[in-house]
């Protein structure tokens, strides 16, 4: 029996007593025939029931997305190593054309950096493709330990724990914390990422949602609860849709006053902010006020995976109790090696961070000069509001088809209805030529489509 399936052991007194199928049923690995779910039924106008037509249900769900202009279309591209942000787009008919990617999250172009690629090639040659198991069973390698040491150092914490993605790290950690702190109340910012929302929703404990960045509302919620109850405040440093910053110090002040833990998502900040790329909390010198930091290696670090960084005891507890960590195969060694190399490099490459911020500033200045409805909160994220899902998709398609510029439309439910947008993510490898081409295209399309040029207040 696999050692990472302890729940099965409780049901195996005499596993073959009634034959192999009955044994599997007792373990919970299959259900007895009598327990199989019957086909769902619906009532007709005559009151009779008939089995649900699943294909029709799927057609209805997908049709709704098409009708509302929210159906997601994947654009098939091949990025060109050493030439990012340039890529090749393969159309549905199989034809190809060159494009410039303006919506990627490889914020600093580290996905093609020689230091990262060399580390990955070296690990691949030495350790092979996969890790060979979960972290608990043969899947912890020297590459994983080295990566966690780099992350802990980056965030000035005692320890770190690597997950397969930042989504899993958020979901697994936030859903596990109530097991460690019975009666825990989680206070979550209204605009937190879906992974944080899911983790808070699944934990089964008490939750309070405070209005986005509204510390007065947060105070009201904290004051209304039992002073003795364990509490945790979950929020972000950079909110990816509007590009605004979390009110870190003010939230930490409340955490101190009400004896609450703090949990911050730095996914859209690590690598890009702070003297070593430790995020906004490093830039503002308040990381010591944060109990748990969540981050990613898939954006500024250009590879894959997510993590938390915290005290050694907190990390040990999450490692020991979080199913999303325990029962997942670990990152391939080559990926872990590439992540560690990228983090290590960016700790010393302030010039790349400066160039990134300069590029974002230039693009926002040019968009403002055109009168485009831009949201500018001072971060590297550049959202241009269109306000209609159909128009947003149309603009995205025209940029791609007519100008070879790829920017994905952002629609509900990712953003509220009426705030549909094109979100641009400039990087240090977007040069003056790429920027000028984008500016000309946006100016032309905004006039062609007769869209509003009144600037939106940030």
PDB file of N, CA and C in Angstrom, residues 343-383:
ATOM      1  N   UNK A 343      16.203  33.249  -9.148  1.00  0.00           N
ATOM      2  CA  UNK A 343      16.112  34.018  -7.898  1.00  0.00           C
ATOM      3  C   UNK A 343      17.482  34.548  -7.501  1.00  0.00           C
ATOM      4  N   UNK A 344      18.478  33.679  -7.593  1.00  0.00           N
ATOM      5  CA  UNK A 344      19.845  34.058  -7.207  1.00  0.00           C
ATOM      6  C   UNK A 344      20.341  35.207  -8.087  1.00  0.00           C
ATOM      7  N   UNK A 345      20.085  35.109  -9.382  1.00  0.00           N
ATOM      8  CA  UNK A 345      20.539  36.159 -10.304  1.00  0.00           C
ATOM      9  C   UNK A 345      19.843  37.489 -10.022  1.00  0.00           C
ATOM     10  N   UNK A 346      18.528  37.445  -9.837  1.00  0.00           N
ATOM     11  CA  UNK A 346      17.781  38.692  -9.671  1.00  0.00           C
ATOM     12  C   UNK A 346      18.049  39.371  -8.337  1.00  0.00           C
ATOM     13  N   UNK A 347      18.596  38.651  -7.381  1.00  0.00           N
ATOM     14  CA  UNK A 347      18.986  39.308  -6.132  1.00  0.00           C
ATOM     15  C   UNK A 347      20.047  40.377  -6.383  1.00  0.00           C
ATOM     16  N   UNK A 348      20.770  40.238  -7.490  1.00  0.00           N
ATOM     17  CA  UNK A 348      21.843  41.184  -7.770  1.00  0.00           C
ATOM     18  C   UNK A 348      21.662  41.995  -9.035  1.00  0.00           C
ATOM     19  N   UNK A 349      20.493  41.910  -9.690  1.00  0.00           N
ATOM     20  CA  UNK A 349      20.305  42.606 -10.968  1.00  0.00           C
ATOM     21  C   UNK A 349      19.279  43.730 -10.834  1.00  0.00           C
ATOM     22  N   UNK A 350      19.659  44.776 -10.129  1.00  0.00           N
ATOM     23  CA  UNK A 350      18.764  45.926  -9.968  1.00  0.00           C
ATOM     24  C   UNK A 350      18.566  46.657 -11.293  1.00  0.00           C
ATOM     25  N   UNK A 351      19.565  46.596 -12.172  1.00  0.00           N
ATOM     26  CA  UNK A 351      19.452  47.288 -13.458  1.00  0.00           C
ATOM     27  C   UNK A 351      18.273  46.758 -14.265  1.00  0.00           C
ATOM     28  N   UNK A 352      18.037  45.459 -14.196  1.00  0.00           N
ATOM     29  CA  UNK A 352      16.915  44.872 -14.927  1.00  0.00           C
ATOM     30  C   UNK A 352      15.582  45.347 -14.341  1.00  0.00           C
ATOM     31  N   UNK A 353      15.520  45.438 -13.014  1.00  0.00           N
ATOM     32  CA  UNK A 353      14.301  45.955 -12.381  1.00  0.00           C
ATOM     33  C   UNK A 353      14.057  47.417 -12.768  1.00  0.00           C
ATOM     34  N   UNK A 354      15.118  48.202 -12.784  1.00  0.00           N
ATOM     35  CA  UNK A 354      14.981  49.614 -13.154  1.00  0.00           C
ATOM     36  C   UNK A 354      14.498  49.762 -14.598  1.00  0.00           C
ATOM     37  N   UNK A 355      15.033  48.943 -15.480  1.00  0.00           N
ATOM     38  CA  UNK A 355      14.633  49.001 -16.885  1.00  0.00           C
ATOM     39  C   UNK A 355      13.170  48.604 -17.049  1.00  0.00           C
ATOM     40  N   UNK A 356      12.740  47.640 -16.250  1.00  0.00           N
ATOM     41  CA  UNK A 356      11.345  47.212 -16.282  1.00  0.00           C
ATOM     42  C   UNK A 356      10.409  48.353 -15.885  1.00  0.00           C
ATOM     43  N   UNK A 357      10.726  49.015 -14.788  1.00  0.00           N
ATOM     44  CA  UNK A 357       9.894  50.127 -14.329  1.00  0.00           C
ATOM     45  C   UNK A 357       9.903  51.282 -15.331  1.00  0.00           C
ATOM     46  N   UNK A 358      11.051  51.509 -15.942  1.00  0.00           N
ATOM     47  CA  UNK A 358      11.152  52.573 -16.948  1.00  0.00           C
ATOM     48  C   UNK A 358      10.247  52.271 -18.139  1.00  0.00           C
ATOM     49  N   UNK A 359      10.255  51.015 -18.592  1.00  0.00           N
ATOM     50  CA  UNK A 359       9.408  50.636 -19.723  1.00  0.00           C
ATOM     51  C   UNK A 359       7.930  50.796 -19.420  1.00  0.00           C
ATOM     52  N   UNK A 360       7.530  50.421 -18.202  1.00  0.00           N
ATOM     53  CA  UNK A 360       6.127  50.575 -17.810  1.00  0.00           C
ATOM     54  C   UNK A 360       5.739  52.048 -17.751  1.00  0.00           C
ATOM     55  N   UNK A 361       6.631  52.868 -17.224  1.00  0.00           N
ATOM     56  CA  UNK A 361       6.359  54.302 -17.120  1.00  0.00           C
ATOM     57  C   UNK A 361       6.213  54.939 -18.497  1.00  0.00           C
ATOM     58  N   UNK A 362       7.080  54.557 -19.424  1.00  0.00           N
ATOM     59  CA  UNK A 362       7.015  55.108 -20.782  1.00  0.00           C
ATOM     60  C   UNK A 362       5.697  54.732 -21.447  1.00  0.00           C
ATOM     61  N   UNK A 363       5.298  53.463 -21.322  1.00  0.00           N
ATOM     62  CA  UNK A 363       4.064  53.022 -21.969  1.00  0.00           C
ATOM     63  C   UNK A 363       2.853  53.758 -21.397  1.00  0.00           C
ATOM     64  N   UNK A 364       2.812  53.920 -20.086  1.00  0.00           N
ATOM     65  CA  UNK A 364       1.683  54.630 -19.474  1.00  0.00           C
ATOM     66  C   UNK A 364       1.650  56.095 -19.912  1.00  0.00           C
ATOM     67  N   UNK A 365       2.811  56.713 -20.004  1.00  0.00           N
ATOM     68  CA  UNK A 365       2.872  58.110 -20.450  1.00  0.00           C
ATOM     69  C   UNK A 365       2.357  58.254 -21.876  1.00  0.00           C
ATOM     70  N   UNK A 366       2.742  57.323 -22.739  1.00  0.00           N
ATOM     71  CA  UNK A 366       2.301  57.372 -24.136  1.00  0.00           C
ATOM     72  C   UNK A 366       0.795  57.124 -24.248  1.00  0.00           C
ATOM     73  N   UNK A 367       0.277  56.163 -23.486  1.00  0.00           N
ATOM     74  CA  UNK A 367      -1.165  55.900 -23.505  1.00  0.00           C
ATOM     75  C   UNK A 367      -1.954  57.108 -23.000  1.00  0.00           C
ATOM     76  N   UNK A 368      -1.453  57.738 -21.949  1.00  0.00           N
ATOM     77  CA  UNK A 368      -2.139  58.920 -21.409  1.00  0.00           C
ATOM     78  C   UNK A 368      -2.155  60.053 -22.429  1.00  0.00           C
ATOM     79  N   UNK A 369      -1.077  60.171 -23.179  1.00  0.00           N
ATOM     80  CA  UNK A 369      -1.016  61.222 -24.199  1.00  0.00           C
ATOM     81  C   UNK A 369      -2.063  61.006 -25.286  1.00  0.00           C
ATOM     82  N   UNK A 370      -2.453  59.755 -25.500  1.00  0.00           N
ATOM     83  CA  UNK A 370      -3.512  59.447 -26.463  1.00  0.00           C
ATOM     84  C   UNK A 370      -4.899  59.632 -25.862  1.00  0.00           C
ATOM     85  N   UNK A 371      -4.959  59.844 -24.556  1.00  0.00           N
ATOM     86  CA  UNK A 371      -6.251  59.981 -23.893  1.00  0.00           C
ATOM     87  C   UNK A 371      -6.951  58.669 -23.654  1.00  0.00           C
ATOM     88  N   UNK A 372      -6.218  57.569 -23.655  1.00  0.00           N
ATOM     89  CA  UNK A 372      -6.842  56.268 -23.415  1.00  0.00           C
ATOM     90  C   UNK A 372      -7.237  56.143 -21.942  1.00  0.00           C
ATOM     91  N   UNK A 373      -8.341  55.455 -21.667  1.00  0.00           N
ATOM     92  CA  UNK A 373      -8.820  55.309 -20.278  1.00  0.00           C
ATOM     93  C   UNK A 373      -7.960  54.332 -19.495  1.00  0.00           C
ATOM     94  N   UNK A 374      -6.893  54.831 -18.965  1.00  0.00           N
ATOM     95  CA  UNK A 374      -5.865  54.024 -18.307  1.00  0.00           C
ATOM     96  C   UNK A 374      -6.016  54.089 -16.792  1.00  0.00           C
ATOM     97  N   UNK A 375      -5.792  52.964 -16.129  1.00  0.00           N
ATOM     98  CA  UNK A 375      -5.692  52.945 -14.669  1.00  0.00           C
ATOM     99  C   UNK A 375      -4.208  52.926 -14.320  1.00  0.00           C
ATOM    100  N   UNK A 376      -3.759  53.903 -13.545  1.00  0.00           N
ATOM    101  CA  UNK A 376      -2.340  53.998 -13.185  1.00  0.00           C
ATOM    102  C   UNK A 376      -2.196  54.162 -11.676  1.00  0.00           C
ATOM    103  N   UNK A 377      -1.756  53.085 -11.029  1.00  0.00           N
ATOM    104  CA  UNK A 377      -1.504  53.129  -9.588  1.00  0.00           C
ATOM    105  C   UNK A 377      -0.008  53.099  -9.271  1.00  0.00           C
ATOM    106  N   UNK A 378       0.822  53.278 -10.294  1.00  0.00           N
ATOM    107  CA  UNK A 378       2.253  53.340 -10.061  1.00  0.00           C
ATOM    108  C   UNK A 378       2.979  52.017 -10.126  1.00  0.00           C
ATOM    109  N   UNK A 379       2.276  50.949 -10.477  1.00  0.00           N
ATOM    110  CA  UNK A 379       2.937  49.646 -10.596  1.00  0.00           C
ATOM    111  C   UNK A 379       3.302  49.389 -12.054  1.00  0.00           C
ATOM    112  N   UNK A 380       3.785  48.193 -12.323  1.00  0.00           N
ATOM    113  CA  UNK A 380       4.226  47.822 -13.668  1.00  0.00           C
ATOM    114  C   UNK A 380       3.074  47.351 -14.552  1.00  0.00           C
ATOM    115  N   UNK A 381       1.882  47.204 -14.003  1.00  0.00           N
ATOM    116  CA  UNK A 381       0.732  46.690 -14.745  1.00  0.00           C
ATOM    117  C   UNK A 381      -0.012  47.855 -15.400  1.00  0.00           C
ATOM    118  N   UNK A 382      -0.379  47.679 -16.686  1.00  0.00           N
ATOM    119  CA  UNK A 382      -0.955  48.779 -17.469  1.00  0.00           C
ATOM    120  C   UNK A 382      -2.317  48.353 -18.027  1.00  0.00           C
ATOM    121  N   UNK A 383      -3.402  48.586 -17.279  1.00  0.00           N
ATOM    122  CA  UNK A 383      -4.740  48.228 -17.759  1.00  0.00           C
ATOM    123  C   UNK A 383      -5.394  49.385 -18.515  1.00  0.00           C
TER     124      UNK A 383
END
